[in-house]
Amino acid sequence: MSSMASVLNYESKPRRQTQISFNWDSFELSISRTNTNNTGDNLVKAWEAILADNQAKEALQKTLLEASLLFPPLYIGMTNNLRKRYLQHVKNSDFNDRFTTCVNDLELKLSVSDLFFVCIETPKELRKFFGDAAGRENELIEQMLMRVCHPPFSIK
């Protein structure tokens, strides 16, 4: 699996186990995500050559980071103080720990400060639908985005 796919498919608990019972027998089922994407030999050879050349690797990494605006987000969260939350993520947070563990395991030279942080302001028109429950409009948008985007580094 490519490094980018590994980052986007990251799960903090990649294996799931459950037990299924039938009238006559019981089974334990273990589920994990696998990559079914077959990449041609020419692309694999080019990929390996690029990774062996530091200048080409850095150019590819820069291009992929710029293109990451088109990917599903790695993390979705809400805050009332964007600057404070950004600094928390860059310096020390559960997200930072999970992301750093992932990129270290994949031997990528990335840190949280290399990522794009995008902010979406909650429309004030939504507040009236929540009455006394101030801030619930933010929670609604956060939960909707998490269900649609499936960010791999958000706590689920």
XYZ file of N, CA and C in Angstrom:
468
model
N 0.859 -1.173 0.000
C 0.000 0.000 0.000
C 0.901 1.230 0.000
N 0.560 2.225 -0.796
C 1.385 3.430 -0.853
C 1.321 4.178 0.477
N 2.314 5.012 0.727
C 2.363 5.777 1.970
C 1.157 6.688 2.113
N 0.759 7.348 1.003
C -0.394 8.247 1.062
C -1.655 7.469 1.415
N -1.847 6.326 0.786
C -3.020 5.497 1.094
C -2.973 5.041 2.541
N -1.784 4.725 3.046
C -1.647 4.301 4.434
C -2.063 5.411 5.393
N -1.703 6.648 5.077
C -2.093 7.770 5.924
C -3.605 7.981 5.861
N -4.167 7.979 4.652
C -5.605 8.222 4.506
C -6.448 7.079 5.061
N -5.911 5.859 5.075
C -6.648 4.706 5.589
C -6.295 4.381 7.027
N -5.571 5.268 7.678
C -5.142 5.026 9.049
C -6.343 4.815 9.964
N -6.243 3.810 10.791
C -7.238 3.582 11.837
C -6.480 3.273 13.109
N -6.842 3.935 14.199
C -6.138 3.697 15.446
C -6.387 2.285 15.954
N -7.523 1.714 15.592
C -7.847 0.335 15.952
C -8.195 -0.399 14.664
N -7.170 -0.812 13.892
C -7.433 -1.347 12.557
C -8.159 -2.684 12.533
N -8.103 -3.428 13.593
C -8.776 -4.728 13.610
C -10.009 -4.652 14.513
N -11.047 -5.260 14.065
C -12.274 -5.344 14.851
C -12.613 -6.813 15.035
N -13.076 -7.143 16.206
C -13.489 -8.519 16.449
C -14.908 -8.508 16.981
N -15.663 -9.496 16.563
C -17.014 -9.647 17.047
C -17.350 -11.124 17.050
N -18.389 -11.453 17.746
C -18.833 -12.832 17.782
C -20.230 -12.892 17.171
N -20.427 -13.868 16.292
C -21.705 -14.045 15.618
C -22.263 -15.395 16.041
N -23.480 -15.377 16.526
C -24.099 -16.624 16.983
C -25.253 -17.015 16.082
N -25.269 -18.275 15.735
C -26.381 -18.877 15.015
C -27.019 -19.892 15.954
N -28.167 -20.435 15.561
C -28.842 -21.422 16.406
C -27.947 -22.615 16.714
N -27.137 -22.999 15.788
C -26.374 -24.229 15.915
C -24.891 -24.033 16.221
N -24.363 -22.793 16.047
C -22.939 -22.589 16.250
C -22.641 -21.115 16.478
N -21.448 -20.841 16.964
C -21.005 -19.477 17.218
C -19.650 -19.273 16.541
N -19.441 -18.079 15.972
C -18.199 -17.781 15.259
C -17.608 -16.492 15.786
N -16.274 -16.435 15.817
C -15.581 -15.190 16.124
C -15.041 -14.649 14.822
N -15.346 -13.395 14.535
C -14.972 -12.779 13.277
C -13.985 -11.643 13.549
N -12.867 -11.637 12.827
C -11.866 -10.585 12.920
C -11.834 -9.865 11.583
N -11.986 -8.531 11.612
C -12.069 -7.743 10.388
C -10.948 -6.713 10.387
N -10.260 -6.580 9.254
C -9.272 -5.519 9.074
C -9.346 -5.033 7.643
N -8.975 -3.783 7.445
C -9.012 -3.172 6.123
C -7.810 -3.647 5.316
N -8.044 -4.016 4.077
C -6.947 -4.396 3.187
C -7.012 -3.536 1.938
N -5.889 -3.433 1.269
C -5.816 -2.648 0.046
C -6.071 -3.561 -1.140
N -7.057 -3.220 -1.943
C -7.349 -4.016 -3.131
C -6.934 -3.304 -4.406
N -6.224 -2.188 -4.259
C -5.804 -1.408 -5.411
C -4.553 -2.035 -6.022
N -4.640 -2.485 -7.250
C -3.487 -3.054 -7.940
C -2.799 -1.963 -8.751
N -1.544 -1.710 -8.429
C -0.766 -0.702 -9.123
C 0.145 -1.404 -10.117
N 0.214 -0.881 -11.332
C 1.054 -1.478 -12.371
C 2.521 -1.472 -11.999
N 3.270 -2.422 -12.555
C 4.699 -2.545 -12.267
C 5.464 -1.276 -12.615
N 5.095 -0.604 -13.720
C 5.800 0.618 -14.118
C 5.649 1.715 -13.069
N 4.444 1.831 -12.493
C 4.230 2.846 -11.458
C 4.993 2.493 -10.189
N 5.022 1.228 -9.846
C 5.756 0.798 -8.653
C 7.247 1.078 -8.829
N 7.794 0.787 -9.992
C 9.215 1.046 -10.266
C 9.518 2.543 -10.207
N 8.655 3.352 -10.800
C 8.844 4.806 -10.757
C 8.764 5.307 -9.316
N 7.793 4.789 -8.562
C 7.617 5.159 -7.158
C 8.890 4.858 -6.363
N 9.428 3.679 -6.534
C 10.646 3.280 -5.819
C 11.838 4.136 -6.224
N 11.934 4.486 -7.508
C 13.030 5.344 -7.985
C 12.911 6.743 -7.396
N 11.708 7.259 -7.328
C 11.483 8.594 -6.750
C 11.854 8.589 -5.269
N 11.466 7.563 -4.536
C 11.779 7.490 -3.110
C 13.286 7.399 -2.864
N 14.033 6.866 -3.812
C 15.483 6.742 -3.682
C 16.220 8.045 -3.994
N 15.527 8.993 -4.630
C 16.131 10.279 -5.015
C 15.541 11.362 -4.112
N 16.353 11.909 -3.209
C 15.844 12.873 -2.224
C 15.173 14.087 -2.846
N 15.743 14.638 -3.908
C 15.162 15.820 -4.545
C 13.809 15.483 -5.164
N 13.715 14.355 -5.859
C 12.448 13.941 -6.468
C 11.424 13.614 -5.390
N 11.866 12.983 -4.320
C 10.961 12.633 -3.213
C 10.370 13.893 -2.579
N 11.206 14.897 -2.347
C 10.718 16.153 -1.766
C 9.748 16.858 -2.706
N 10.023 16.836 -4.014
C 9.126 17.464 -4.992
C 7.782 16.739 -5.012
N 7.816 15.424 -4.982
C 6.562 14.654 -4.956
C 5.800 14.914 -3.669
N 6.508 14.938 -2.549
C 5.867 15.193 -1.260
C 5.193 16.566 -1.251
N 5.875 17.594 -1.782
C 5.302 18.942 -1.850
C 4.037 18.947 -2.713
N 4.086 18.263 -3.842
C 2.923 18.190 -4.729
C 1.751 17.496 -4.041
N 2.028 16.395 -3.363
C 0.956 15.666 -2.677
C 0.378 16.464 -1.512
N 1.233 17.210 -0.811
C 0.720 18.061 0.262
C -0.201 19.143 -0.294
N 0.175 19.737 -1.420
C -0.684 20.748 -2.042
C -1.988 20.125 -2.521
N -1.913 18.927 -3.063
C -3.108 18.248 -3.560
C -3.977 17.721 -2.423
N -3.428 17.679 -1.216
C -4.195 17.129 -0.096
C -5.444 17.947 0.210
N -5.528 19.166 -0.308
C -6.757 19.939 -0.144
C -7.942 19.229 -0.799
N -7.655 18.346 -1.738
C -8.709 17.613 -2.430
C -9.067 16.316 -1.729
N -8.270 15.896 -0.752
C -8.491 14.636 -0.048
C -9.495 14.832 1.080
N -10.022 13.731 1.577
C -10.810 13.856 2.810
C -9.900 14.393 3.917
N -10.441 15.146 4.837
C -9.602 15.679 5.909
C -9.080 14.558 6.802
N -7.893 14.763 7.367
C -7.331 13.794 8.308
C -7.991 13.913 9.675
N -8.494 15.110 9.971
C -9.042 15.374 11.302
C -10.136 16.427 11.175
N -11.191 16.271 11.940
C -12.247 17.279 12.017
C -12.483 17.566 13.492
N -12.524 18.820 13.835
C -12.791 19.205 15.216
C -13.357 20.609 15.250
N -13.849 20.991 16.410
C -14.403 22.346 16.528
C -13.724 23.058 17.691
N -13.715 24.372 17.598
C -13.093 25.189 18.637
C -13.699 26.581 18.620
N -13.582 27.261 19.730
C -13.974 28.668 19.797
C -12.758 29.577 19.658
N -11.553 29.006 19.736
C -10.322 29.782 19.630
C -9.404 29.051 18.657
N -9.438 29.442 17.389
C -8.700 28.751 16.333
C -7.189 28.798 16.559
N -6.670 29.947 16.938
C -5.218 30.069 17.159
C -4.756 29.129 18.273
N -5.474 29.122 19.376
C -5.107 28.264 20.506
C -5.166 26.790 20.097
N -6.210 26.409 19.371
C -6.366 25.009 18.966
C -5.284 24.597 17.974
N -4.928 25.491 17.048
C -3.848 25.208 16.099
C -2.541 24.944 16.853
N -2.222 25.823 17.802
C -0.982 25.655 18.568
C -0.992 24.366 19.386
N -2.162 23.995 19.916
C -2.268 22.730 20.640
C -1.953 21.561 19.712
N -2.522 21.581 18.516
C -2.305 20.482 17.571
C -0.846 20.402 17.126
N -0.218 21.542 16.887
C 1.160 21.542 16.411
C 2.124 21.129 17.517
N 1.849 21.555 18.739
C 2.787 21.273 19.833
C 2.517 19.931 20.505
N 1.305 19.702 20.946
C 1.042 18.483 21.691
C -0.467 18.240 21.770
N -0.907 17.153 21.193
C -2.314 16.771 21.266
C -2.436 15.303 20.913
N -3.592 14.732 21.177
C -3.830 13.335 20.784
C -3.696 13.194 19.269
N -4.226 14.168 18.525
C -4.107 14.139 17.064
C -2.641 14.129 16.654
N -1.852 15.021 17.252
C -0.430 15.102 16.936
C 0.249 13.760 17.235
N -0.068 13.163 18.375
C 0.531 11.876 18.740
C 0.168 10.787 17.735
N -1.114 10.710 17.368
C -1.555 9.673 16.419
C -0.927 9.892 15.043
N -0.913 11.143 14.577
C -0.345 11.448 13.268
C 1.156 11.166 13.252
N 1.858 11.599 14.283
C 3.303 11.395 14.365
C 3.640 9.904 14.403
N 2.888 9.126 15.145
C 3.098 7.678 15.182
C 2.922 7.085 13.793
N 1.881 7.505 13.097
C 1.603 6.982 11.758
C 2.733 7.312 10.791
N 3.141 8.581 10.712
C 4.175 8.950 9.736
C 5.536 8.360 10.111
N 5.801 8.190 11.406
C 7.048 7.537 11.811
C 7.044 6.071 11.398
N 5.915 5.401 11.582
C 5.791 3.998 11.167
C 6.001 3.859 9.663
N 5.558 4.855 8.901
C 5.689 4.831 7.447
C 7.008 5.445 6.967
N 7.822 5.914 7.919
C 9.109 6.540 7.625
C 8.966 7.750 6.699
N 7.947 8.572 6.973
C 7.734 9.802 6.214
C 8.295 10.976 7.008
N 8.851 11.947 6.302
C 9.373 13.144 6.957
C 8.286 14.209 6.948
N 7.306 14.023 7.809
C 6.183 14.957 7.922
C 5.927 15.246 9.388
N 5.389 16.415 9.637
C 4.915 16.738 10.978
C 3.568 17.437 10.833
N 2.887 17.593 11.927
C 1.576 18.249 11.901
C 1.695 19.663 11.342
N 2.813 20.334 11.594
C 2.977 21.705 11.093
C 3.091 21.762 9.565
N 3.311 20.611 8.907
C 3.354 20.565 7.442
C 1.954 20.497 6.822
N 0.954 20.194 7.609
C -0.399 20.005 7.089
C -1.113 21.337 6.882
N -2.141 21.300 6.036
C -3.002 22.470 5.851
C -4.094 22.440 6.906
N -4.311 23.575 7.566
C -5.405 23.717 8.506
C -6.459 24.578 7.834
N -7.675 24.089 7.793
C -8.767 24.800 7.123
C -9.855 25.072 8.150
N -10.394 26.267 8.102
C -11.423 26.685 9.053
C -12.727 26.955 8.319
N -13.820 26.495 8.904
C -15.156 26.770 8.369
C -15.959 27.428 9.490
N -16.456 28.604 9.234
C -17.247 29.305 10.241
C -18.683 28.810 10.201
N -19.238 28.569 11.377
C -20.624 28.129 11.464
C -21.552 29.312 11.202
N -22.491 29.164 10.269
C -23.417 30.271 9.983
C -24.267 30.628 11.209
N -24.367 31.912 11.507
C -25.133 32.379 12.664
C -26.621 32.060 12.531
N -27.085 31.905 11.294
C -28.507 31.620 11.071
C -28.933 30.273 11.655
N -27.997 29.392 11.912
C -28.336 28.071 12.451
C -28.603 28.101 13.949
N -28.077 29.104 14.640
C -28.170 29.153 16.099
C -29.613 29.147 16.602
N -30.517 29.808 15.880
C -31.906 29.929 16.343
C -32.617 28.581 16.432
N -32.115 27.581 15.746
C -32.756 26.269 15.762
C -32.388 25.444 16.988
N -31.464 25.952 17.801
C -30.990 25.189 18.952
C -31.379 25.825 20.282
N -32.109 26.912 20.242
C -32.609 27.536 21.461
C -31.522 27.826 22.472
N -31.711 27.284 23.686
C -30.770 27.537 24.775
C -29.488 26.707 24.665
N -29.447 25.779 23.754
C -28.282 24.893 23.627
C -27.222 25.548 22.739
N -26.603 26.612 23.263
C -25.592 27.349 22.498
C -24.439 26.424 22.124
N -23.990 26.541 20.902
C -22.867 25.742 20.427
C -23.251 24.413 19.816
N -24.503 24.006 19.967
C -24.921 22.710 19.417
C -24.910 22.732 17.889
N -25.035 23.919 17.284
C -24.971 24.008 15.830
C -23.580 23.601 15.341
N -22.544 23.951 16.120
C -21.179 23.536 15.784
C -21.042 22.017 15.867
N -21.623 21.465 16.898
C -21.565 20.009 17.080
C -22.291 19.281 15.951
N -23.431 19.826 15.516
C -24.175 19.229 14.410
C -23.318 19.198 13.142
N -22.697 20.328 12.813
C -21.864 20.395 11.601
C -20.666 19.464 11.730
N -20.039 19.454 12.901
C -18.897 18.562 13.113
C -19.299 17.099 12.909
N -20.416 16.691 13.490
C -20.861 15.297 13.369
C -21.248 14.951 11.931
N -21.876 15.873 11.230
C -22.221 15.626 9.823
C -20.963 15.453 8.983
N -19.983 16.338 9.168
C -18.736 16.247 8.403
C -17.974 14.964 8.730
N -17.991 14.564 9.985
C -17.304 13.329 10.359
C -17.961 12.114 9.705
N -19.272 12.124 9.609
C -19.973 10.995 8.984
C -19.757 10.958 7.470
N -19.642 12.123 6.848
C -19.448 12.176 5.404
C -17.991 11.931 5.025
N -17.056 12.527 5.756
C -15.636 12.502 5.379
C -14.828 11.362 5.990
N -15.277 10.798 7.083
C -14.553 9.717 7.774
C -13.083 10.064 8.011
N -12.802 11.155 8.738
C -11.405 11.536 8.957
C -10.688 10.495 9.803
N -9.573 9.950 9.317
C -8.935 8.839 10.008
C -8.299 9.171 11.344
N -8.008 10.450 11.640
C -7.340 10.789 12.882
C -8.259 11.453 13.899
N -9.546 11.605 13.593
C -10.498 12.123 14.571
C -10.906 10.979 15.487
N -11.154 11.303 16.718
C -11.605 10.281 17.663
C -13.023 9.899 17.273
N -13.256 8.600 17.146
C -14.553 8.117 16.689
C -15.383 7.585 17.827
